[in-house]
Amino acid sequence: MTRYIAPLREMQFVIHELVGLQRTACRTSNGNLCAETVDMLLDEAARFTQEVIAPLNATGDRDGAHWVNGNVTTPPGFKHAYQRYVENGWNALRCDPQYGGHGIGHLAAIAVEEMLASANLSFALIQALNMGAVEALQLSASTPIKDRFLAELVAGKWTGTMNLTEPQAGSDLGAIRTRAIAEGEHFRLYGQKCFITYGEHDLAENILHLVLARTPDAPKGTRGLSLFLVPKYLVNDDGSLGDRNDVCCISIEHKLGIHACPTATLSFGDNQGAIGYLIGDLNAGLRYMFIMMNLSRLNSALQGPALGERAYQQALDYARTRAQGSNSAGHPVAIIQHADVKRMLLMMTSQVEAMRALVYCTAERLDIATRIGDEEGEQQLRRAELLTPVAKGWCTEVGQEVVSLGVQVHGGVGYIEETGAAQHLRDMRIASIYEGTTGIQASDLLLRKVVSDRGAMLMTLLTEMHDAVDSLADKGSPTGGTIALALRAAIVQFSSSVDHLLGQERGVQSALAVPFLMQFGYLCGGWMMVRSASIACENTTSGTAFEPFYAAKLRTALFYTEHVLPKAAAYASTVNSSARCVLDFEPGLD
Ligand SMILES: Cc1cc2nc3c(=O)[nH]c(=O)nc-3n(C[C@H](O)[C@H](O)[C@H](O)COP(=O)(O)OP(=O)(O)OC[C@H]3O[C@@H](n4cnc5c(N)ncnc54)[C@H](O)[C@@H]3O)c2cc1C
């Protein structure tokens, strides 16, 4: 099994050159976040994730989490690693300094989060949930609630969970039944939630459950959902832990992957009712939960490049050492010498680079939006909201293809658990399901974010893409010219897909939403490659010390253009179909 090495140079390239952290930092209140500080932070994170977190990935997968009488134990080593994670302040990175956070913003934090997820997805998920809970409370809770709960959550001494799903309410949150009955200053909650990530564990002294529930007179559907904070242990006025609340973990799931991460069924109010505190306004719970979900969706998107990177490193290592076949002189060769193995490795790394850049660029927009409140901030927020379902849907689908290729590069041993390649495939599979399936991301994208404004916001993004293409074409590089030409054609083709879908009835739009999302995803990946190629063109001719790095960037961008971007055209043919065969499909009624 290969050691994980954080791809620092790749991350720095995206942060400093492709996205341009300096630009973001200068335009935000966090002007003191200089490139050197970020690089030092990334170095430290690399050391921590490589040495402390990554070694627990395979053992955690093998040992798994265990439930006994309502208590859950995480695999050996997890508790100690979590303590070190908290002591070193990693949990507080992107949180508000008012509550003890470091306020480094989304872009720099996302690189650290990528390392965590690459090193050990099961471990990383607790951080992802914590961040979502912090963000939801920071933006929506009253001051007394923030004062009582936020500092410990920011520090990581307590952890957060997201409680939406119930057995009858998965994608359809309007079907949630958990009840909340007012009782003086608080509410009592009754109901059952399932599939709750880190819903119970032994890593921290308290767990803060953010729970969607409905009050007795609430409107039906999602308009009647309110958000409640339900602590595992009640918290006294002086901040000390009080009695155990009436919430218990009745089981955890046996899963395909992420074995070390407990996925809990929680029962609220089996006795006197679980005490919960209302967050924000009554019946506005889904809006607040979306704050948490949007961050979590971007984090799920990040799992594509994160696990893809880990699988790539492992495949590359194997391909360099496994000998099969011989060269023209009859000498044995490593499989990396075979053209098809090279192709598979490039397929992996080019898509990892495209996914990483897309997720980081979306995070940058969130930084600009959250730190400058003017019209431009609002525009960037809306573009981030448009990009989030694409990043979530596309990166998690492509991530699966990449980790599967990782198995393929290994041949037969890839299918054998001891090799480790299979774990990445099993772990990656969940990412396109939780935080809303690809189907749900696609309807969010097409119906809520494109059809609703007749594609107006989308067009502003396409203009940005055209500008990036013009900039590359102006560099005068023949390879850059080839890449620019292909992306220009892909943008035009995508515009006609948008026009076609805007003219269709809702049923057709729904049937074609996922192919549309995938077409857009491959286009966005191409856009990132154009930006990467532009920077590469500037540096390959300047004779700098990094020239080989930039030459590799240009080669990867060309590979993406020739081998990956054509998938956008394939999806375009589907998007431009009538979808009649889908709509007429009535299995069992033929
Ligand atoms: C390991 C794991 C961890 C999880 N963690 C959490 C957590 O921490 N908190 C939490 O609240 N939940 C969590 N979940 C639940 C997860 O978010 C849901 O499983 C997911 O949203 C899908 O819901 P469902 O399983 O009920 O599937 P369903 O909603 O039944 O969907 C089944 C299929 O139908 C499709 N479908 C359903 N409705 C539509 C529609 N309107 N349009 C198009 N297609 C549709 C879906 O895309 C899917 O393919 C977790 C699940 C797992 C497995």
Coordinates of C-alpha atoms in Angstrom, one line a residue, residues 34-576:
C34 CA -0.4 36.2 2.6
A35 CA 0.9 33.5 0.4
E36 CA 3.7 32.5 2.8
T37 CA 1.2 32.0 5.6
V38 CA -0.9 29.7 3.4
D39 CA 2.1 27.7 2.3
M40 CA 3.3 27.2 5.9
L41 CA -0.2 26.1 6.8
L42 CA -0.3 23.6 3.9
D43 CA 3.1 22.3 4.9
E44 CA 1.9 21.7 8.5
A45 CA -1.3 20.1 7.3
A46 CA 0.6 17.8 4.9
R47 CA 2.8 16.6 7.8
F48 CA -0.2 16.0 10.1
T49 CA -2.4 14.2 7.5
Q50 CA 0.5 12.1 6.2
E51 CA 1.8 11.1 9.6
V52 CA -1.2 11.0 11.8
I53 CA -4.4 10.5 9.8
A54 CA -3.4 8.5 6.7
P55 CA -1.9 5.6 8.6
L56 CA -5.4 5.0 10.1
N57 CA -7.1 4.7 6.8
A58 CA -6.7 1.0 6.1
T59 CA -6.8 -0.1 9.7
G60 CA -10.0 2.0 10.3
D61 CA -11.5 0.3 7.2
R62 CA -10.6 -3.1 8.5
D63 CA -11.6 -2.6 12.2
G64 CA -14.7 -0.3 11.6
A65 CA -16.8 1.4 14.2
H66 CA -18.8 -0.6 16.8
W67 CA -22.1 -0.1 18.6
V68 CA -22.7 -1.7 22.0
N69 CA -25.8 -0.7 24.1
G70 CA -26.2 2.8 22.6
N71 CA -22.4 3.6 22.7
V72 CA -20.2 3.7 19.6
T73 CA -16.5 3.2 19.6
T74 CA -14.4 4.3 16.7
P75 CA -11.5 2.1 15.5
P76 CA -8.2 2.1 17.4
G77 CA -6.1 5.2 16.9
F78 CA -9.0 7.5 16.0
K79 CA -9.5 9.0 19.4
H80 CA -5.9 9.9 19.8
A81 CA -5.8 11.3 16.2
Y82 CA -8.9 13.4 16.9
Q83 CA -7.3 14.8 20.1
R84 CA -4.2 15.9 18.2
Y85 CA -6.5 17.3 15.5
V86 CA -8.3 19.5 18.0
E87 CA -5.1 20.4 20.0
N88 CA -3.4 21.6 16.8
G89 CA -6.4 23.9 16.0
W90 CA -7.3 22.2 12.7
N91 CA -11.0 22.3 13.5
A92 CA -11.0 26.0 13.9
L93 CA -9.3 27.0 10.6
R94 CA -12.2 28.5 8.7
C95 CA -14.3 29.6 11.7
D96 CA -15.1 33.1 13.0
P97 CA -12.3 34.5 15.2
Q98 CA -15.1 35.9 17.5
Y99 CA -15.6 32.3 18.6
G100 CA -12.0 31.2 18.6
G101 CA -11.7 30.4 14.9
H102 CA -8.8 31.4 12.7
G103 CA -10.9 32.9 9.9
I104 CA -8.7 31.7 7.1
G105 CA -11.6 31.5 4.7
H106 CA -12.9 28.8 2.4
L107 CA -10.2 28.7 -0.2
A108 CA -7.2 28.0 2.0
A109 CA -9.3 25.7 4.3
I110 CA -10.4 23.6 1.4
A111 CA -6.9 22.5 0.6
V112 CA -6.4 21.3 4.1
E113 CA -9.8 19.5 3.9
E114 CA -8.7 17.9 0.6
M115 CA -5.6 16.5 2.5
L116 CA -7.8 15.2 5.3
A117 CA -10.2 13.4 2.8
S118 CA -7.3 11.9 0.8
A119 CA -5.7 10.7 3.9
N120 CA -8.8 9.2 5.5
L121 CA -12.3 9.9 4.3
S122 CA -13.9 8.4 7.4
F123 CA -11.9 10.7 9.7
A124 CA -12.4 13.7 7.4
L125 CA -16.2 13.4 7.6
I126 CA -16.3 14.5 11.3
Q127 CA -14.6 17.7 10.3
A128 CA -17.0 18.3 7.4
L129 CA -20.0 17.9 9.6
N130 CA -18.5 20.2 12.3
M131 CA -17.9 22.9 9.7
G132 CA -21.4 22.7 8.4
A133 CA -22.8 23.0 11.9
V134 CA -20.6 26.0 12.8
E135 CA -21.6 27.8 9.6
A136 CA -25.3 27.2 10.2
L137 CA -25.1 28.4 13.8
Q138 CA -22.9 31.4 13.0
L139 CA -25.3 32.6 10.3
S140 CA -28.6 31.7 11.9
A141 CA -28.6 31.2 15.7
S142 CA -29.4 33.8 18.3
T143 CA -26.6 35.4 20.3
P144 CA -27.4 33.4 23.5
I145 CA -27.2 30.1 21.5
K146 CA -24.0 31.1 19.9
D147 CA -22.5 32.1 23.2
R148 CA -23.5 28.8 24.8
F149 CA -22.4 26.4 22.0
L150 CA -20.2 27.8 19.3
A151 CA -16.8 28.1 21.0
E152 CA -16.7 24.4 21.9
L153 CA -17.9 23.4 18.5
V154 CA -15.3 25.6 16.8
A155 CA -12.6 24.2 19.0
G156 CA -13.8 20.6 18.1
K157 CA -14.3 19.8 21.8
W158 CA -17.9 19.1 20.8
T159 CA -18.9 17.9 17.3
G160 CA -21.9 18.6 15.1
T161 CA -24.3 16.5 13.1
M162 CA -26.9 17.1 10.4
N163 CA -30.2 15.3 11.0
L164 CA -32.5 15.4 8.0
T165 CA -33.1 11.9 6.8
E166 CA -35.9 9.7 8.2
P167 CA -36.9 6.2 6.9
Q168 CA -39.7 7.8 4.8
A169 CA -38.0 11.1 4.1
G170 CA -34.7 10.9 2.1
S171 CA -34.6 13.1 -1.0
D172 CA -38.1 14.2 -0.1
L173 CA -37.6 16.3 3.0
G174 CA -41.2 17.5 2.9
A175 CA -42.1 14.0 4.3
I176 CA -40.2 14.6 7.6
R177 CA -42.3 13.6 10.6
T178 CA -40.1 14.4 13.7
R179 CA -42.2 16.5 16.0
A180 CA -41.2 19.5 18.1
I181 CA -43.5 20.6 20.9
A182 CA -42.9 24.0 22.6
E183 CA -42.2 23.9 26.4
G184 CA -41.2 27.3 27.9
E185 CA -37.9 28.5 26.5
H186 CA -37.2 25.2 24.6
F187 CA -38.9 22.5 22.7
R188 CA -39.3 18.7 23.2
L189 CA -38.5 16.6 20.1
Y190 CA -39.9 13.1 19.3
G191 CA -39.0 11.0 16.2
Q192 CA -36.3 8.9 14.5
K193 CA -33.5 10.0 12.2
C194 CA -31.5 7.5 10.2
F195 CA -28.1 7.5 8.4
I196 CA -26.7 10.2 10.6
T197 CA -22.9 10.6 10.1
Y198 CA -21.1 10.6 13.4
G199 CA -24.5 10.6 15.1
E200 CA -22.8 8.8 18.0
H201 CA -19.1 8.3 18.7
D202 CA -16.4 8.4 21.4
L203 CA -14.2 11.2 19.9
A204 CA -15.6 14.2 21.8
E205 CA -17.4 14.9 25.0
N206 CA -20.6 16.2 23.5
I207 CA -22.5 16.1 20.2
L208 CA -24.7 18.9 18.9
H209 CA -27.4 17.5 16.7
L210 CA -28.9 20.0 14.2
V211 CA -32.4 18.5 13.6
L212 CA -35.1 19.3 11.1
A213 CA -38.5 18.8 12.7
R214 CA -42.1 20.3 12.5
T215 CA -44.2 21.9 15.2
P216 CA -47.9 20.8 15.5
D217 CA -49.5 23.7 13.5
A218 CA -46.7 24.0 10.9
P219 CA -47.6 24.1 7.2
K220 CA -47.2 20.8 5.3
G221 CA -44.1 20.0 3.3
T222 CA -40.8 21.7 3.5
R223 CA -42.4 25.1 4.4
G224 CA -43.2 23.7 7.9
L225 CA -39.7 22.6 8.8
S226 CA -37.9 24.2 11.7
L227 CA -34.3 23.7 12.8
F228 CA -33.4 22.7 16.3
L229 CA -30.2 22.2 18.2
V230 CA -30.4 19.1 20.3
P231 CA -27.3 18.4 22.5
K232 CA -26.4 14.9 23.5
Y233 CA -25.6 16.3 26.9
L234 CA -27.5 19.4 28.1
V235 CA -25.2 22.4 28.8
N236 CA -25.4 24.3 32.1
D237 CA -25.4 28.1 32.2
D238 CA -21.7 28.0 33.2
G239 CA -20.9 26.0 30.1
S240 CA -20.3 22.7 32.0
L241 CA -22.1 19.5 30.8
G242 CA -25.4 18.6 32.5
D243 CA -27.8 15.7 32.2
R244 CA -27.9 13.3 29.3
N245 CA -30.6 14.5 26.9
D246 CA -33.4 12.1 25.7
V247 CA -31.6 11.1 22.4
C248 CA -30.0 7.7 21.9
C249 CA -28.3 5.8 19.1
I250 CA -30.2 2.6 18.5
S251 CA -27.9 1.2 15.8
I252 CA -25.2 1.9 13.3
E253 CA -25.1 0.7 9.7
H254 CA -22.9 -1.9 8.0
K255 CA -21.8 -0.2 4.9
L256 CA -20.0 -0.7 1.5
G257 CA -17.3 1.8 2.5
I258 CA -16.3 4.5 5.1
H259 CA -16.3 1.7 7.7
A260 CA -14.6 3.8 10.4
C261 CA -17.3 6.5 10.2
P262 CA -20.3 5.6 12.3
T263 CA -23.6 6.1 10.4
A264 CA -26.2 6.2 13.2
T265 CA -30.0 5.7 13.7
L266 CA -31.0 8.2 16.4
S267 CA -34.1 8.1 18.4
F268 CA -35.3 11.4 19.9
G269 CA -37.8 11.5 22.8
D270 CA -38.3 7.8 23.8
N271 CA -38.9 9.0 27.3
Q272 CA -39.7 12.6 28.4
G273 CA -38.8 14.2 25.0
A274 CA -35.4 15.4 23.8
I275 CA -34.8 19.1 24.7
G276 CA -34.1 21.2 21.6
Y277 CA -33.5 24.9 21.0
L278 CA -35.0 26.6 18.0
I279 CA -32.5 28.1 15.6
G280 CA -33.6 31.2 13.8
D281 CA -37.3 31.6 12.9
L282 CA -40.0 28.9 13.1
N283 CA -40.7 27.2 9.7
A284 CA -37.5 28.6 8.2
G285 CA -35.4 25.5 9.0
L286 CA -34.7 24.3 5.5
R287 CA -33.2 27.6 4.6
Y288 CA -30.8 27.4 7.5
M289 CA -30.1 23.7 6.9
F290 CA -29.2 24.6 3.3
I291 CA -26.4 26.8 4.7
M292 CA -25.0 23.6 6.2
M293 CA -25.8 21.5 3.2
N294 CA -24.2 23.9 0.7
L295 CA -20.9 23.7 2.5
S296 CA -21.3 19.9 2.9
R297 CA -22.1 19.6 -0.8
L298 CA -18.9 21.4 -1.7
N299 CA -17.1 19.1 0.7
S300 CA -18.6 16.1 -0.9
A301 CA -17.5 17.5 -4.3
L302 CA -14.0 17.7 -2.9
Q303 CA -14.1 14.0 -2.2
G304 CA -13.8 13.4 -6.0
P305 CA -10.3 15.0 -6.4
A306 CA -9.3 13.9 -2.9
L307 CA -9.9 10.2 -3.3
G308 CA -8.9 10.5 -7.0
E309 CA -5.6 11.9 -6.0
R310 CA -5.0 9.1 -3.4
A311 CA -6.0 6.4 -6.0
Y312 CA -3.7 8.1 -8.6
Q313 CA -0.7 8.1 -6.3
Q314 CA -1.2 4.4 -5.6
A315 CA -1.8 3.5 -9.2
L316 CA 1.3 5.5 -10.3
D317 CA 3.5 3.8 -7.7
Y318 CA 2.3 0.3 -8.8
A319 CA 2.6 1.1 -12.5
R320 CA 6.3 2.0 -12.0
T321 CA 7.1 -1.2 -10.2
R322 CA 5.0 -3.9 -11.8
A323 CA 6.8 -5.6 -14.7
Q324 CA 4.8 -7.1 -17.6
G325 CA 5.8 -7.5 -21.2
S326 CA 9.1 -6.5 -22.8
N327 CA 10.6 -3.9 -25.0
S328 CA 11.9 -4.3 -28.5
A329 CA 15.2 -5.5 -27.0
G330 CA 13.4 -8.2 -25.1
H331 CA 13.9 -6.7 -21.7
P332 CA 11.1 -6.7 -19.2
V333 CA 9.3 -3.4 -18.8
A334 CA 7.3 -1.8 -16.0
I335 CA 3.6 -1.5 -17.0
I336 CA 3.9 2.3 -17.0
Q337 CA 5.7 1.9 -20.4
H338 CA 2.6 0.6 -22.0
A339 CA 0.6 3.3 -23.8
D340 CA -2.8 2.2 -22.4
V341 CA -1.5 2.4 -18.8
K342 CA -0.2 5.9 -19.5
R343 CA -3.6 6.8 -20.9
M344 CA -5.3 5.5 -17.8
L345 CA -2.9 7.4 -15.5
L346 CA -3.5 10.6 -17.6
M347 CA -7.2 10.0 -17.4
M348 CA -6.9 10.0 -13.7
T349 CA -4.6 12.9 -13.1
S350 CA -6.2 15.2 -15.7
Q351 CA -9.6 14.8 -14.1
V352 CA -8.3 15.2 -10.6
E353 CA -6.7 18.5 -11.6
A354 CA -9.9 19.7 -13.3
M355 CA -12.0 18.7 -10.3
R356 CA -9.6 20.3 -7.8
A357 CA -9.6 23.5 -9.6
L358 CA -13.4 23.6 -10.0
V359 CA -13.9 23.1 -6.2
Y360 CA -11.3 25.6 -5.2
C361 CA -12.7 28.2 -7.6
T362 CA -16.1 27.7 -6.1
A363 CA -14.7 28.1 -2.6
E364 CA -13.0 31.4 -3.7
R365 CA -16.3 32.8 -4.7
L366 CA -17.7 32.0 -1.3
D367 CA -14.8 33.9 0.3
I368 CA -15.5 37.0 -1.8
A369 CA -19.2 36.7 -1.2
T370 CA -19.0 36.3 2.6
R371 CA -16.4 39.0 3.1
I372 CA -17.6 41.7 0.9
G373 CA -21.3 42.5 1.1
D374 CA -21.7 44.6 -2.0
E375 CA -23.3 43.8 -5.3
E376 CA -20.2 42.0 -6.6
G377 CA -20.3 39.8 -3.4
E378 CA -23.9 38.9 -4.1
Q379 CA -23.0 38.1 -7.8
Q380 CA -20.2 35.8 -6.6
L381 CA -22.5 34.1 -4.1
R382 CA -25.0 33.4 -6.8
R383 CA -22.3 32.0 -9.1
A384 CA -21.1 29.8 -6.3
E385 CA -24.6 28.6 -5.7
L386 CA -24.9 27.8 -9.4
L387 CA -21.5 25.9 -9.4
T388 CA -22.1 24.0 -6.2
P389 CA -24.5 21.3 -7.6
V390 CA -22.3 20.9 -10.7
A391 CA -19.2 20.5 -8.6
K392 CA -21.1 18.0 -6.3
G393 CA -22.7 16.0 -9.0
W394 CA -19.9 16.0 -11.6
C395 CA -16.9 15.6 -9.2
T396 CA -18.5 12.7 -7.3
E397 CA -19.5 10.9 -10.5
V398 CA -16.1 11.4 -12.1
G399 CA -14.3 10.6 -8.8
Q400 CA -15.8 7.1 -9.0
E401 CA -14.5 6.7 -12.5
V402 CA -11.0 7.8 -11.4
V403 CA -10.8 5.5 -8.4
S404 CA -12.2 2.6 -10.5
L405 CA -9.4 3.3 -13.0
G406 CA -7.0 3.0 -10.0
V407 CA -8.2 -0.5 -9.6
Q408 CA -7.8 -1.2 -13.3
V409 CA -4.2 0.0 -13.4
H410 CA -3.4 -2.7 -10.7
G411 CA -5.0 -5.5 -12.7
G412 CA -6.1 -8.5 -10.6
V413 CA -4.5 -7.3 -7.4
G414 CA -6.5 -4.1 -7.5
Y415 CA -9.5 -6.3 -6.8
I416 CA -7.8 -7.8 -3.7
E417 CA -8.4 -5.8 -0.5
E418 CA -4.8 -6.0 0.8
T419 CA -3.7 -3.8 -2.1
G420 CA -5.8 -0.8 -0.8
A421 CA -7.1 0.3 -4.3
A422 CA -10.4 -1.3 -3.6
Q423 CA -11.0 0.7 -0.4
H424 CA -10.8 4.0 -2.4
L425 CA -13.5 2.6 -4.8
R426 CA -15.7 1.5 -1.9
D427 CA -15.2 4.7 0.1
M428 CA -15.9 6.9 -3.0
R429 CA -19.2 5.3 -3.8
I430 CA -21.2 7.2 -1.2
A431 CA -20.2 10.7 -2.3
S432 CA -22.8 10.8 -5.2
I433 CA -25.6 9.7 -2.8
Y434 CA -25.3 11.7 0.4
E435 CA -25.9 15.4 0.6
G436 CA -28.4 14.9 -2.2
T437 CA -28.0 12.3 -5.0
T438 CA -26.8 13.3 -8.5
G439 CA -30.4 13.3 -9.6
I440 CA -31.2 15.8 -6.9
Q441 CA -28.2 18.0 -7.7
A442 CA -29.2 18.0 -11.4
S443 CA -32.8 19.1 -10.7
D444 CA -31.4 21.8 -8.4
L445 CA -29.1 23.0 -11.1
L446 CA -31.5 22.9 -14.1
L447 CA -34.9 23.6 -12.6
R448 CA -34.0 26.0 -9.7
K449 CA -30.9 27.7 -11.0
V450 CA -31.1 27.7 -14.8
V451 CA -34.8 27.5 -15.8
S452 CA -35.9 29.9 -13.0
D453 CA -33.9 32.9 -14.5
R454 CA -34.0 31.7 -18.1
G455 CA -30.3 31.0 -17.9
A456 CA -29.3 34.6 -17.1
M457 CA -26.8 33.7 -14.3
L458 CA -25.4 30.8 -16.4
M459 CA -24.7 33.2 -19.2
T460 CA -22.5 35.3 -17.0
L461 CA -20.4 32.2 -16.3
L462 CA -20.2 31.4 -20.0
T463 CA -18.9 34.9 -20.6
E464 CA -16.2 34.2 -18.0
M465 CA -15.3 31.0 -19.9
H466 CA -15.1 32.9 -23.2
D467 CA -12.8 35.4 -21.6
A468 CA -10.5 32.6 -20.4
V469 CA -10.5 31.1 -23.9
D470 CA -9.6 34.4 -25.5
S471 CA -6.8 34.9 -23.0
L472 CA -5.4 31.5 -23.8
A473 CA -5.7 32.0 -27.6
D474 CA -3.8 35.3 -27.2
K475 CA -0.8 33.5 -25.8
G476 CA 0.2 32.4 -29.3
S477 CA 1.0 28.8 -28.3
P478 CA -0.1 26.2 -30.9
T479 CA -1.0 23.7 -28.1
G480 CA -2.9 26.5 -26.3
G481 CA -4.6 27.3 -29.6
T482 CA -5.8 23.8 -30.0
I483 CA -7.2 23.7 -26.4
A484 CA -8.9 27.1 -26.8
L485 CA -10.5 26.1 -30.1
A486 CA -12.0 23.0 -28.5
L487 CA -13.3 24.8 -25.5
R488 CA -14.9 27.5 -27.6
A489 CA -16.8 24.9 -29.5
A490 CA -17.8 23.1 -26.3
I491 CA -19.2 26.4 -24.9
V492 CA -21.2 27.1 -28.1
Q493 CA -22.6 23.5 -27.9
F494 CA -23.5 23.9 -24.3
S495 CA -25.3 27.2 -25.0
S496 CA -27.5 25.4 -27.5
S497 CA -28.2 22.7 -24.9
V498 CA -29.4 25.4 -22.6
D499 CA -31.6 26.9 -25.3
H500 CA -33.0 23.5 -26.2
L501 CA -33.9 22.7 -22.5
L502 CA -35.4 26.1 -21.8
G503 CA -37.9 25.3 -24.6
Q504 CA -39.0 21.9 -23.2
E505 CA -41.7 21.0 -20.8
R506 CA -40.9 20.1 -17.2
G507 CA -41.0 16.3 -17.7
V508 CA -38.4 16.5 -20.5
Q509 CA -36.2 18.8 -18.4
S510 CA -36.3 16.4 -15.5
A511 CA -35.4 13.4 -17.7
L512 CA -32.4 15.2 -19.2
A513 CA -31.2 17.0 -16.0
V514 CA -28.4 14.6 -15.2
P515 CA -26.9 14.5 -18.7
F516 CA -27.2 18.3 -18.7
L517 CA -25.3 18.4 -15.4
M518 CA -22.6 16.1 -16.8
Q519 CA -22.2 18.1 -20.0
F520 CA -21.8 21.3 -17.8
G521 CA -19.4 19.5 -15.5
Y522 CA -17.1 18.4 -18.4
L523 CA -17.3 21.9 -19.8
C524 CA -16.3 23.4 -16.4
G525 CA -13.4 21.0 -16.2
G526 CA -12.3 22.2 -19.6
W527 CA -12.6 25.8 -18.5
M528 CA -10.3 25.0 -15.5
M529 CA -7.9 23.3 -18.0
V530 CA -7.9 26.4 -20.2
R531 CA -7.0 28.6 -17.2
S532 CA -4.2 26.1 -16.3
A533 CA -2.9 26.1 -19.8
S534 CA -2.8 29.9 -20.0
I535 CA -0.6 30.0 -16.9
A536 CA 1.5 27.2 -18.3
C537 CA 2.0 29.0 -21.6
E538 CA 3.2 32.1 -19.7
N539 CA 5.8 30.0 -17.9
T540 CA 7.0 27.5 -20.5
T541 CA 8.5 30.2 -22.6
S542 CA 10.1 32.2 -19.8
G543 CA 12.8 29.7 -18.9
T544 CA 12.0 29.6 -15.2
A545 CA 13.1 26.9 -12.9
F546 CA 9.5 25.5 -12.9
E547 CA 9.4 24.9 -16.6
P548 CA 8.9 21.1 -16.5
F549 CA 6.0 21.6 -14.1
Y550 CA 4.3 24.0 -16.5
A551 CA 5.1 21.8 -19.5
A552 CA 3.3 19.0 -17.7
K553 CA 0.4 21.3 -17.1
L554 CA 0.1 22.0 -20.8
R555 CA 0.3 18.3 -21.6
T556 CA -2.4 17.4 -19.1
A557 CA -4.7 20.2 -20.5
L558 CA -4.2 18.9 -24.0
F559 CA -5.0 15.4 -22.9
Y560 CA -8.1 16.6 -21.2
T561 CA -9.1 18.4 -24.4
E562 CA -8.6 15.3 -26.5
H563 CA -9.8 12.5 -24.2
V564 CA -12.2 14.0 -21.7
L565 CA -13.8 17.0 -23.1
P566 CA -15.4 15.0 -26.0
K567 CA -17.7 13.5 -23.3
A568 CA -19.4 16.9 -23.1
A569 CA -20.3 16.5 -26.8
A570 CA -21.6 13.0 -26.1
Y571 CA -23.8 14.3 -23.3
A572 CA -24.9 17.1 -25.6
S573 CA -26.5 14.6 -28.1
T574 CA -28.5 13.1 -25.2
V575 CA -29.5 16.5 -23.9
N576 CA -30.7 17.5 -27.4

